[in-house]
Coordinates of C-alpha atoms (C1' of nucleotides) in Angstrom, one line a residue:
Chain A
M6 CA -34.0 -17.9 -0.7
Y7 CA -31.5 -17.1 -3.7
S8 CA -29.0 -18.5 -5.0
I9 CA -26.2 -17.3 -5.0
G10 CA -25.8 -16.1 -8.1
E11 CA -28.9 -13.4 -6.8
F12 CA -27.6 -14.3 -4.1
S13 CA -24.0 -13.1 -6.1
R14 CA -26.4 -8.9 -7.7
I15 CA -27.4 -8.6 -4.1
S16 CA -24.0 -8.8 -1.6
G17 CA -21.8 -7.1 -4.6
L18 CA -19.7 -9.8 -3.3
S19 CA -18.7 -12.4 -6.8
I20 CA -19.8 -16.5 -6.4
K21 CA -16.2 -16.8 -5.9
A22 CA -15.8 -14.2 -3.1
L23 CA -19.1 -16.5 -2.1
R24 CA -17.9 -20.1 -2.1
L25 CA -14.9 -18.9 -0.7
Y26 CA -16.3 -17.5 2.8
H27 CA -18.2 -20.7 2.8
E28 CA -15.1 -23.2 2.4
K29 CA -13.4 -20.0 5.0
E30 CA -16.6 -19.8 7.3
L31 CA -16.8 -16.9 7.2
L32 CA -20.7 -16.8 5.8
I33 CA -22.6 -19.9 5.8
P34 CA -25.1 -20.8 3.0
T35 CA -29.0 -21.0 4.6
L36 CA -29.3 -24.0 3.3
I37 CA -27.5 -26.7 1.2
D38 CA -29.4 -29.2 -1.4
D39 CA -27.9 -32.6 -0.1
Q40 CA -28.6 -33.9 -3.3
S41 CA -27.1 -31.0 -5.9
G42 CA -24.7 -29.5 -2.7
Y43 CA -26.6 -26.2 -4.3
R44 CA -26.4 -23.3 -2.1
Y45 CA -29.3 -20.6 -1.1
Y46 CA -28.6 -18.0 1.2
D47 CA -31.6 -15.6 2.7
H48 CA -32.3 -12.1 3.7
K49 CA -30.6 -13.2 7.3
N50 CA -27.4 -13.8 5.5
V51 CA -27.4 -10.3 3.3
E52 CA -26.6 -8.6 6.6
R53 CA -23.5 -10.7 7.5
A54 CA -22.3 -10.1 4.0
R55 CA -22.6 -6.0 4.2
I56 CA -20.3 -6.6 7.1
I57 CA -17.5 -8.6 5.0
K58 CA -18.0 -6.7 2.2
Y59 CA -17.1 -3.3 4.5
L60 CA -14.4 -5.0 6.1
R61 CA -13.1 -6.3 3.0
D62 CA -13.8 -2.3 1.8
M63 CA -12.0 -1.5 4.4
E64 CA -8.7 -4.3 3.6
F65 CA -9.4 -6.6 7.0
S66 CA -8.0 -9.9 5.9
L67 CA -10.5 -12.4 5.7
S68 CA -9.0 -14.1 9.1
D69 CA -8.8 -10.8 10.7
I70 CA -12.6 -10.5 9.2
G71 CA -13.1 -14.4 10.7
E72 CA -12.2 -12.9 14.3
I73 CA -14.2 -10.0 14.2
L74 CA -16.9 -11.9 13.4
K75 CA -15.8 -14.6 15.7
D76 CA -14.7 -11.9 19.1
A77 CA -17.5 -8.7 18.3
N78 CA -21.1 -8.3 18.5
D79 CA -20.8 -4.1 19.1
E80 CA -19.3 -1.5 17.7
A81 CA -17.1 -0.6 20.8
D82 CA -15.5 -4.5 19.8
V83 CA -14.1 -3.7 17.2
V84 CA -12.0 0.0 17.8
E85 CA -9.8 -1.3 18.9
F86 CA -9.4 -3.6 15.6
F87 CA -9.5 -0.8 14.2
E88 CA -6.6 0.8 15.6
K89 CA -5.4 -1.2 14.7
K90 CA -5.8 -1.3 10.6
K91 CA -5.3 2.3 11.1
K92 CA -1.9 2.7 12.2
E93 CA -1.1 -0.8 9.5
I94 CA -2.4 2.3 6.9
L95 CA -0.9 5.5 8.5
S96 CA 2.8 2.6 8.7
R97 CA 2.7 1.9 5.2
I98 CA 1.5 5.4 3.4
H99 CA 4.8 6.5 5.0
Q100 CA 7.1 4.4 3.1
Q101 CA 4.9 5.1 0.5
K102 CA 5.6 9.0 0.5
N103 CA 9.4 8.1 1.4
I104 CA 9.6 6.1 -2.3
I105 CA 7.5 8.9 -3.8
K106 CA 10.8 11.4 -2.6
N107 CA 12.7 9.2 -3.8
L108 CA 11.2 8.6 -7.4
E109 CA 10.9 12.6 -7.5
L110 CA 14.8 12.6 -7.4
I111 CA 15.1 10.6 -9.8
I112 CA 12.7 12.8 -12.0
K113 CA 13.5 16.5 -11.9
T114 CA 17.3 15.1 -11.7
E115 CA 16.4 13.4 -15.2
K116 CA 14.7 16.6 -16.2
E117 CA 16.8 19.2 -15.6
A118 CA 19.8 17.3 -17.8
V119 CA 16.0 17.6 -20.4
M120 CA 16.6 20.8 -20.3
A121 CA 19.9 21.8 -20.1
L122 CA 20.7 19.6 -22.7
N123 CA 18.1 21.8 -24.8
H124 CA 17.9 25.1 -24.2
T125 CA 22.1 26.0 -24.1
E126 CA 24.8 25.9 -27.0
F127 CA 27.9 25.3 -24.4
E128 CA 29.2 28.6 -24.9
V129 CA 30.6 30.6 -22.5
E130 CA 28.6 33.0 -20.8
E131 CA 28.8 35.4 -18.1
K132 CA 26.3 35.7 -15.2
E133 CA 25.7 36.6 -12.3
F134 CA 26.3 34.4 -8.7
D135 CA 23.8 34.0 -5.7
T136 CA 25.9 33.0 -2.6
L137 CA 25.5 29.0 -1.8
L138 CA 25.5 27.6 1.1
I139 CA 27.6 24.4 1.0
A140 CA 28.7 21.9 2.7
G141 CA 31.7 21.4 2.1
V142 CA 35.0 18.4 1.8
R143 CA 38.4 19.5 1.9
Y144 CA 41.1 16.9 1.2
K145 CA 44.6 16.7 -1.1
G146 CA 44.6 13.8 -3.2
K147 CA 42.8 12.7 -6.7
Y148 CA 39.4 13.4 -8.3
S149 CA 38.6 10.4 -8.2
D150 CA 38.0 10.4 -4.3
C151 CA 35.5 12.7 -4.4
G152 CA 33.0 9.9 -4.4
E153 CA 33.9 8.9 -1.2
A154 CA 33.7 12.1 -0.1
F155 CA 29.8 13.0 -1.2
K156 CA 28.5 10.0 0.2
K157 CA 30.0 11.4 3.2
I158 CA 28.8 14.3 2.9
S159 CA 24.8 13.0 1.8
K160 CA 25.0 10.9 4.9
A161 CA 25.5 13.4 7.5
M162 CA 23.1 15.6 5.4
G163 CA 19.9 13.7 3.7
W164 CA 17.3 15.7 3.1
N165 CA 18.4 19.2 3.3
I166 CA 20.2 18.8 0.4
C167 CA 19.0 20.6 -2.0
G168 CA 21.4 21.4 -5.2
K169 CA 23.9 19.8 -7.7
P170 CA 27.5 18.0 -6.2
F171 CA 30.5 19.9 -7.6
N172 CA 34.1 19.9 -6.1
L173 CA 35.9 23.7 -6.0
Y174 CA 39.5 23.1 -7.2
Y175 CA 42.0 25.2 -5.1
D176 CA 45.1 24.8 -7.9
S177 CA 46.7 27.9 -10.5
E178 CA 47.7 25.1 -12.2
Y179 CA 46.6 21.1 -13.0
K180 CA 47.6 18.4 -10.7
E181 CA 47.0 14.1 -11.3
E182 CA 48.3 13.1 -8.1
D183 CA 47.4 15.6 -4.2
A184 CA 45.1 18.1 -5.5
D185 CA 44.0 20.9 -3.6
I186 CA 40.4 19.5 -3.5
E187 CA 37.2 20.3 -1.7
T188 CA 33.5 18.9 -2.6
C189 CA 30.8 20.6 -1.8
M190 CA 27.5 19.5 -2.0
P191 CA 24.5 23.2 -1.4
V192 CA 22.1 23.0 2.2
K193 CA 18.8 24.5 3.0
K194 CA 21.0 24.0 6.5
G195 CA 23.5 22.5 8.2
K196 CA 26.4 22.3 11.1
N197 CA 29.7 21.6 11.2
V198 CA 30.4 18.7 11.4
E199 CA 33.4 16.5 12.2
G200 CA 35.6 16.5 8.5
I201 CA 33.0 18.7 7.3
S202 CA 32.2 22.9 6.5
V203 CA 28.9 24.2 6.3
R204 CA 29.2 27.8 5.8
E205 CA 28.3 30.3 2.6
L206 CA 30.4 30.5 -0.6
P207 CA 30.3 33.4 -1.6
G208 CA 28.7 34.8 -5.3
G209 CA 29.2 37.4 -7.8
K210 CA 30.2 38.3 -11.9
G211 CA 31.7 35.0 -12.9
V212 CA 31.4 32.6 -16.5
S213 CA 30.5 29.5 -17.0
L214 CA 30.8 27.0 -19.5
I215 CA 29.2 23.7 -20.0
H216 CA 30.8 20.7 -21.2
K217 CA 28.8 17.5 -22.9
G218 CA 30.6 14.0 -22.6
P219 CA 33.4 12.7 -20.9
Y220 CA 34.6 13.5 -18.3
E221 CA 38.1 11.9 -20.0
A222 CA 37.8 15.4 -22.7
L223 CA 37.6 18.1 -19.6
G224 CA 40.1 19.0 -20.8
R225 CA 39.8 21.0 -23.9
S226 CA 36.6 22.6 -21.8
Y227 CA 38.4 23.8 -19.3
E228 CA 41.2 25.8 -21.7
K229 CA 37.9 26.7 -23.9
I230 CA 36.7 28.6 -21.1
M231 CA 40.8 29.9 -19.8
A232 CA 41.2 30.8 -23.5
Y233 CA 38.0 33.0 -23.2
I234 CA 38.4 34.6 -19.2
K235 CA 42.2 35.2 -20.5
G236 CA 41.0 37.4 -24.6
K237 CA 38.7 39.6 -21.6
G238 CA 41.6 40.2 -19.7
Y239 CA 40.0 39.0 -16.5
R240 CA 41.9 38.1 -14.0
P241 CA 39.6 34.1 -11.8
K242 CA 39.7 33.8 -9.4
L243 CA 40.1 31.3 -7.4
P244 CA 39.1 28.9 -6.5
T245 CA 37.1 27.4 -9.3
R246 CA 34.0 25.3 -10.0
E247 CA 33.2 21.9 -11.1
V248 CA 29.7 20.7 -11.3
Y249 CA 28.1 17.1 -11.5
L250 CA 24.9 18.4 -13.7
K251 CA 24.7 14.8 -15.5
G252 CA 27.1 12.0 -14.9
P253 CA 26.5 8.3 -13.4
G254 CA 23.3 7.8 -11.4
M255 CA 22.0 6.4 -9.2
I256 CA 20.9 3.9 -10.7
F257 CA 23.3 3.1 -14.5
K258 CA 26.1 4.6 -15.1
G259 CA 24.4 6.0 -18.2
N260 CA 25.7 6.5 -21.4
P261 CA 29.3 9.1 -20.6
E262 CA 28.1 10.9 -24.2
N263 CA 25.0 12.6 -22.3
Y264 CA 27.0 13.8 -19.2
L265 CA 26.9 17.5 -18.5
T266 CA 29.6 19.4 -16.7
E267 CA 29.7 23.3 -15.5
F268 CA 32.6 24.7 -15.3
L269 CA 32.4 28.0 -13.4
V270 CA 34.9 31.3 -13.2
V271 CA 33.0 32.8 -10.2
G272 CA 34.5 36.0 -8.6
I273 CA 36.3 38.1 -12.4
Q274 CA 37.3 41.4 -12.0
Chain B
M16 CA 33.7 -15.1 -7.1
Y17 CA 31.1 -15.8 -4.4
S18 CA 28.9 -18.8 -3.7
I19 CA 25.7 -18.0 -4.1
G20 CA 25.4 -17.2 0.5
E21 CA 28.9 -15.2 0.4
F22 CA 26.9 -13.3 -3.3
S23 CA 24.4 -13.4 -1.2
R24 CA 25.4 -10.7 2.4
I25 CA 27.1 -8.5 -0.3
S26 CA 24.2 -7.6 -2.2
G27 CA 21.5 -8.0 0.8
L28 CA 18.9 -10.4 -1.2
S29 CA 18.3 -13.4 -0.2
I30 CA 20.1 -17.0 -1.7
K31 CA 15.9 -17.7 -2.7
A32 CA 15.8 -14.3 -3.9
L33 CA 19.3 -14.6 -5.8
R34 CA 17.6 -18.1 -7.5
L35 CA 14.2 -16.7 -8.2
Y36 CA 16.2 -13.7 -10.5
H37 CA 18.3 -16.4 -12.1
E38 CA 15.7 -17.6 -13.1
K39 CA 13.6 -15.8 -13.9
E40 CA 16.9 -14.5 -16.1
L41 CA 16.8 -11.0 -14.0
L42 CA 21.2 -11.6 -12.8
I43 CA 22.2 -15.2 -14.4
P44 CA 25.4 -15.9 -12.1
T45 CA 29.0 -15.8 -13.8
L46 CA 29.6 -18.7 -13.5
I47 CA 27.2 -22.1 -13.2
D48 CA 29.3 -25.2 -12.2
D49 CA 28.2 -27.8 -14.9
Q50 CA 28.5 -30.6 -12.1
S51 CA 27.6 -29.3 -8.7
G52 CA 24.8 -26.8 -9.6
Y53 CA 26.3 -24.2 -7.5
R54 CA 25.8 -20.7 -9.1
Y55 CA 28.8 -18.4 -8.5
Y56 CA 28.6 -14.0 -8.9
D57 CA 31.8 -12.1 -9.5
H58 CA 32.0 -8.4 -9.1
K59 CA 30.3 -7.7 -12.4
N60 CA 26.8 -9.2 -10.7
V61 CA 28.0 -6.3 -7.8
E62 CA 26.2 -3.4 -10.1
R63 CA 23.1 -5.5 -10.9
A64 CA 22.3 -6.3 -7.2
R65 CA 22.3 -3.1 -6.7
I66 CA 19.8 -1.5 -9.3
I67 CA 17.8 -4.7 -9.1
K68 CA 17.1 -4.1 -4.9
Y69 CA 16.7 -0.5 -5.5
L70 CA 14.2 -0.6 -7.6
R71 CA 12.3 -2.9 -6.0
D72 CA 12.4 -0.9 -3.3
M73 CA 10.8 1.2 -5.1
E74 CA 8.1 -1.3 -6.1
F75 CA 8.4 -2.3 -8.7
S76 CA 7.2 -5.3 -9.3
L77 CA 10.1 -8.0 -10.9
S78 CA 8.3 -7.7 -14.2
D79 CA 8.6 -4.1 -14.8
I80 CA 12.6 -5.0 -12.9
G81 CA 12.8 -7.3 -16.4
E82 CA 11.6 -4.1 -18.6
I83 CA 14.0 -1.8 -16.9
L84 CA 16.7 -3.2 -17.6
K85 CA 16.2 -4.0 -21.1
D86 CA 14.6 -1.2 -22.8
A87 CA 17.4 0.9 -20.8
N88 CA 20.9 1.9 -20.2
D89 CA 20.1 5.5 -18.8
E90 CA 18.8 6.8 -16.1
A91 CA 16.9 9.3 -19.3
D92 CA 14.8 6.2 -20.4
V93 CA 13.8 5.0 -17.3
V94 CA 11.8 8.7 -16.6
E95 CA 8.6 7.3 -17.4
F96 CA 8.8 3.7 -16.0
F97 CA 9.2 6.1 -12.6
E98 CA 6.0 8.4 -13.2
K99 CA 4.3 5.3 -14.2
K100 CA 4.8 4.3 -10.9
K101 CA 5.2 8.2 -8.8
K102 CA 0.9 8.2 -10.0
E103 CA 0.3 4.7 -9.2
I104 CA 1.3 4.3 -5.9
L105 CA 0.1 8.6 -5.0
S106 CA -3.3 7.0 -6.4
R107 CA -2.7 3.9 -4.0
I108 CA -2.3 6.3 -1.3
H109 CA -5.6 8.1 -2.0
Q110 CA -7.5 5.4 -1.7
Q111 CA -5.4 4.8 1.6
K112 CA -6.4 7.7 3.2
N113 CA -9.9 7.6 1.7
I114 CA -10.5 4.3 4.8
I115 CA -8.5 5.6 7.2
K116 CA -11.3 8.6 7.0
N117 CA -14.0 5.2 7.4
L118 CA -11.9 3.9 10.3
E119 CA -12.0 7.5 12.2
L120 CA -15.2 7.8 11.1
I121 CA -15.9 4.3 12.8
I122 CA -13.3 4.7 15.7
K123 CA -14.9 8.5 17.3
T124 CA -17.6 8.0 16.9
E125 CA -17.1 5.1 18.8
K126 CA -15.3 7.0 21.3
E127 CA -17.9 9.7 22.1
A128 CA -20.4 7.4 23.4
V129 CA -17.9 5.7 25.4
M130 CA -17.0 8.5 27.4
A131 CA -21.2 9.6 27.0
L132 CA -21.0 6.4 28.9
N133 CA -18.7 7.2 31.2
H134 CA -19.0 10.7 32.5
T135 CA -22.9 11.2 32.4
E136 CA -25.6 10.2 35.9
F137 CA -27.9 9.7 33.4
E138 CA -30.3 13.2 35.5
V139 CA -32.6 16.0 33.6
E140 CA -29.7 19.0 32.9
E141 CA -30.1 22.1 32.3
K142 CA -27.6 23.2 29.8
E143 CA -27.3 25.8 26.3
F144 CA -27.6 24.9 23.6
D145 CA -25.5 27.0 21.0
T146 CA -27.9 27.6 17.0
L147 CA -27.1 24.4 14.9
L148 CA -26.0 24.5 10.7
I149 CA -28.8 21.8 9.5
A150 CA -29.2 19.5 7.0
G151 CA -33.4 17.8 7.3
V152 CA -36.7 16.3 5.6
R153 CA -39.6 16.4 7.5
Y154 CA -42.3 14.3 6.2
K155 CA -45.4 12.3 7.7
G156 CA -44.7 8.5 8.7
K157 CA -44.2 6.6 11.0
Y158 CA -40.6 6.5 13.5
S159 CA -39.1 3.5 11.2
D160 CA -39.1 5.7 8.0
C161 CA -36.4 7.9 9.6
G162 CA -34.3 5.5 8.2
E163 CA -34.6 6.6 4.2
A164 CA -33.8 10.3 5.5
F165 CA -31.6 10.2 6.6
K166 CA -29.9 7.5 3.8
K167 CA -30.7 10.1 1.4
I168 CA -29.4 13.1 4.0
S169 CA -26.2 11.9 3.7
K170 CA -25.5 11.7 -0.5
A171 CA -26.7 14.7 -0.4
M172 CA -23.8 16.9 2.3
G173 CA -21.3 13.3 2.9
W174 CA -18.8 14.8 3.8
N175 CA -19.9 18.0 5.3
I176 CA -22.8 16.1 8.0
C177 CA -20.5 16.9 11.5
G178 CA -22.1 15.9 13.5
K179 CA -24.8 13.4 15.0
P180 CA -28.0 12.1 13.6
F181 CA -30.9 13.5 15.1
N182 CA -34.9 13.9 14.5
L183 CA -37.3 16.7 15.3
Y184 CA -40.7 16.1 16.7
Y185 CA -43.7 18.3 15.6
D186 CA -46.5 16.8 17.7
S187 CA -47.2 18.1 20.8
E188 CA -47.9 14.4 21.0
Y189 CA -47.5 11.3 21.1
K190 CA -48.4 8.5 18.0
E191 CA -47.9 6.1 15.7
E192 CA -48.6 6.6 12.6
D193 CA -48.2 9.7 11.0
A194 CA -46.2 11.7 13.0
D195 CA -45.3 15.2 12.2
I196 CA -41.4 14.1 11.8
E197 CA -38.2 15.7 10.4
T198 CA -35.4 14.2 10.0
C199 CA -31.8 16.0 10.4
M200 CA -28.2 16.2 10.9
P201 CA -25.4 19.0 11.4
V202 CA -23.7 20.5 8.3
K203 CA -20.8 22.6 7.8
K204 CA -22.3 23.9 4.3
G205 CA -24.3 23.6 2.3
K206 CA -27.7 24.2 -0.5
N207 CA -31.0 23.5 -0.1
V208 CA -31.7 20.5 -3.2
E209 CA -35.1 18.5 -3.4
G210 CA -37.0 18.0 0.1
I211 CA -33.9 19.0 2.2
S212 CA -33.3 22.1 4.1
V213 CA -30.5 23.6 5.0
R214 CA -30.9 25.8 7.6
E215 CA -30.0 27.5 11.4
L216 CA -32.5 25.6 14.1
P217 CA -32.1 28.7 17.0
G218 CA -29.8 27.2 20.5
G219 CA -30.9 28.2 23.3
K220 CA -30.9 27.2 27.0
G221 CA -32.6 23.4 27.1
V222 CA -33.2 20.3 29.1
S223 CA -31.4 17.6 27.8
L224 CA -31.9 13.2 29.4
I225 CA -29.6 11.3 28.4
H226 CA -31.5 8.1 27.5
K227 CA -29.5 4.1 28.3
G228 CA -31.1 1.3 26.6
P229 CA -33.3 0.7 23.2
Y230 CA -36.0 3.1 22.0
E231 CA -38.5 0.3 22.9
A232 CA -38.2 1.6 26.3
L233 CA -37.5 5.6 25.6
G234 CA -41.2 6.5 26.8
R235 CA -39.7 6.4 30.6
S236 CA -37.1 8.8 29.6
Y237 CA -39.3 10.6 27.8
E238 CA -41.8 11.1 30.6
K239 CA -39.2 11.6 33.5
I240 CA -38.1 14.5 30.9
M241 CA -41.4 16.1 30.9
A242 CA -42.2 15.4 35.0
Y243 CA -38.5 18.5 35.5
I244 CA -39.1 20.5 32.8
K245 CA -43.6 20.4 34.6
G246 CA -42.3 20.6 37.8
K247 CA -39.6 23.0 37.4
G248 CA -42.8 25.3 35.7
Y249 CA -41.0 25.4 32.5
R250 CA -42.8 25.8 28.7
P251 CA -41.5 23.5 26.1
K252 CA -41.0 24.6 23.0
L253 CA -42.3 22.6 20.2
P254 CA -40.1 20.6 17.9
T255 CA -38.8 18.3 21.0
R256 CA -35.5 16.8 19.0
E257 CA -33.9 13.1 19.8
V258 CA -30.1 12.9 19.4
Y259 CA -28.9 9.3 18.0
L260 CA -25.9 9.4 20.1
K261 CA -25.3 5.6 19.7
G262 CA -26.7 3.3 17.7
P263 CA -27.3 0.7 15.8
G264 CA -23.6 1.1 13.8
M265 CA -22.1 0.9 10.7
I266 CA -21.0 -2.4 11.1
F267 CA -22.9 -4.3 14.3
K268 CA -26.3 -4.1 14.8
G269 CA -25.2 -3.1 18.7
N270 CA -26.1 -5.0 22.2
P271 CA -29.3 -2.4 22.2
E272 CA -29.1 -1.8 26.0
N273 CA -26.1 0.5 25.1
Y274 CA -27.7 2.1 22.8
L275 CA -27.5 6.1 23.9
T276 CA -30.3 8.7 22.8
E277 CA -30.8 12.2 24.3
F278 CA -33.6 13.9 24.2
L279 CA -33.5 17.4 23.8
V280 CA -36.1 20.8 24.4
V281 CA -35.0 23.6 24.1
G282 CA -36.3 26.9 24.4
I283 CA -37.8 26.7 27.5
Q284 CA -39.1 29.6 29.0
Chain C
dA16 C1' -38.6 -34.3 -23.9
dT17 C1' -35.1 -31.0 -24.6
dA18 C1' -32.5 -27.2 -24.2
dA19 C1' -30.2 -23.3 -22.4
dG20 C1' -28.6 -21.3 -18.6
dG21 C1' -27.5 -22.5 -13.2
dT22 C1' -24.3 -24.8 -10.4
dC23 C1' -21.7 -28.0 -8.2
dT24 C1' -16.1 -29.0 -7.9
dG25 C1' -11.8 -29.9 -8.3
dC26 C1' -7.5 -27.9 -10.9
dC27 C1' -4.3 -24.9 -12.9
dC28 C1' -2.8 -19.7 -12.1
dT29 C1' -1.5 -15.0 -9.6
dA30 C1' 3.5 -12.2 -7.0
dA31 C1' 8.1 -13.3 -4.9
dA32 C1' 9.8 -15.3 -2.2
dG33 C1' 9.7 -19.3 2.4
dG34 C1' 10.4 -22.8 4.3
dG35 C1' 11.2 -27.3 3.6
dA36 C1' 13.1 -32.3 2.8
dG37 C1' 16.5 -34.7 0.6
dA38 C1' 20.2 -35.6 -1.3
dG39 C1' 24.8 -33.7 -2.9
dT40 C1' 29.3 -31.0 -2.4
dC41 C1' 32.7 -27.8 -0.5
dA42 C1' 36.6 -27.0 2.9
dA43 C1' 38.9 -28.1 6.5
dT44 C1' 40.5 -31.7 10.7
dA45 C1' 41.6 -36.0 12.7
Chain D
dT5 C1' 42.2 -40.3 3.6
dA6 C1' 37.5 -40.7 5.8
dT7 C1' 35.5 -38.1 8.6
dT8 C1' 32.2 -34.4 10.3
dG9 C1' 30.4 -29.4 9.3
dA10 C1' 28.8 -26.6 6.5
dC11 C1' 26.9 -25.0 2.3
dT12 C1' 24.3 -25.8 -1.4
dC13 C1' 21.4 -27.9 -5.2
dT14 C1' 16.1 -29.3 -6.5
dC15 C1' 11.9 -30.5 -6.2
dC16 C1' 7.5 -29.2 -3.7
dC17 C1' 4.0 -27.5 -0.3
dT18 C1' 3.0 -22.4 1.5
dT19 C1' 1.3 -18.3 1.9
dT20 C1' -3.7 -14.1 -0.1
dA21 C1' -7.8 -13.5 -2.2
dG22 C1' -10.1 -15.2 -5.5
dG23 C1' -10.6 -15.5 -11.5
dG24 C1' -10.3 -18.9 -15.5
dC25 C1' -12.2 -23.3 -17.1
dA26 C1' -13.7 -28.1 -18.4
dG27 C1' -16.8 -31.1 -16.8
dA28 C1' -20.2 -32.8 -14.7
dC29 C1' -24.4 -31.7 -13.2
dC30 C1' -29.2 -29.4 -11.3
dT31 C1' -33.2 -25.9 -12.2
dT32 C1' -37.1 -23.9 -15.6
dA33 C1' -39.5 -23.4 -19.7
dT34 C1' -39.8 -24.5 -23.6

DNA sequence: ATAAGGTCTGCCCTAAAGGGAGAGTCAATA
DNA sequence: TATTGACTCTCCCTTTAGGGCAGACCTTAT
């Protein structure tokens, strides 16, 4: 006969747990002293304690364990409990993996933004651009309409999206209203659906300038890149691109002073 | 201005949750009517509610969310929270995968036992046996000593074990005490360690008989297989094998009437 | 006898709400 | 204006599997 402390050391279950299991009638001491109320356990309890501990380690609830111990005398009878538990855990894992995907998306976005902030001088650069598969929605309207277009593309393309969102501007002049805009996202694959065109955007030689700061001040950087192009005698090809490297995030609006936008004129001659 | 019910529909948070978030000062209504105590929300609360819901979906605790909303104004500031959360979830997934492994082990064992119970007639069969890589512990003693030997092998071989445990009997006669026994488990790979020999067990033509019932009654099946061998004029080769297809399980002792043991005499001539 | 240490019950605490009681409030209708 | 029905308020209890603590009681050794 073991006192509760000894039995706790034997079974690896805490005293509190043993008292709880007694209360829930999962593990009833062999003897309870009438006078003192002391619980005494013997070797027959060891086996049952081992089973309970094992099932707790498998994360069965106490009520499940109660049912298992009540209904089952043989491993064969618990298989259905185990199958059910397995399914539960698998679906839990699935859910957690989705969360991780979401977390990683934001982590990655931020890391890239920090890299961009650290490693560029925000000067005009000439670069070679690859052809890019994109999903785009083209419309005439205002810049601010692009939010809705992004939502539409996100919904339609889901996990196929593989890069930063951007706008293509088809007007050769600056237009406040009624501008000819195509809102785009790079994709791995995808099909044309109502209003969304999936196609290749040609690459080639181009110039790039990263703009740091609020969107209201984009004009200055626009002038700068155009002045560079003119200075070099290039003839810019439409559409121009505006890539939103870092803007208002999925969670916070963020500080507009840290927004990063990349102007691209691809296909200079 | 929205009442709590309207705001609940807008934000997708339950009324109970909104009241809780108010109490925890995570989401404070724009106006609280002095007379009635009614909470009123406006559009400025919508954004914060969206963030809170998003973070709850990522399974952040309310206190974490409080810290995030207090300390951070920008996505960049939350990256460390996200990294930490990601680590937590990954370790949780790891743990759950281990549980699943354990569950599957028992499920598989039981399914195989059920198959064995259904598909054999418990008659002597002649079969061809493959060579088997095993880890074995050899000793002189009683049958009941094998439990400890199995524990030793399990501990040393871990996840390399790939089949049912069995004993090899090297005595040509039945011995109660001081029998020459080798306790074995099939393994995928492994090295000789103190007391455990990892090697190939030769296969070949052999006879098999499955015994259903308690170990005490093994004698009858032993006689049966020996009678068969004698009747065919085979000369049995030592050691004989006793494979424990289903015995007392990891959880329950089970019903001995359903224990399954396979006798094998491999290498008949 | 006394002291030390073990054990008892009972109460409160955790996280994130959900459920319900009983009272008060708002808005529309008769 | 009165009433009705739908909302909302606060307060309290419940969930899980125990942990922590207080004050009382018990066992065992010296």
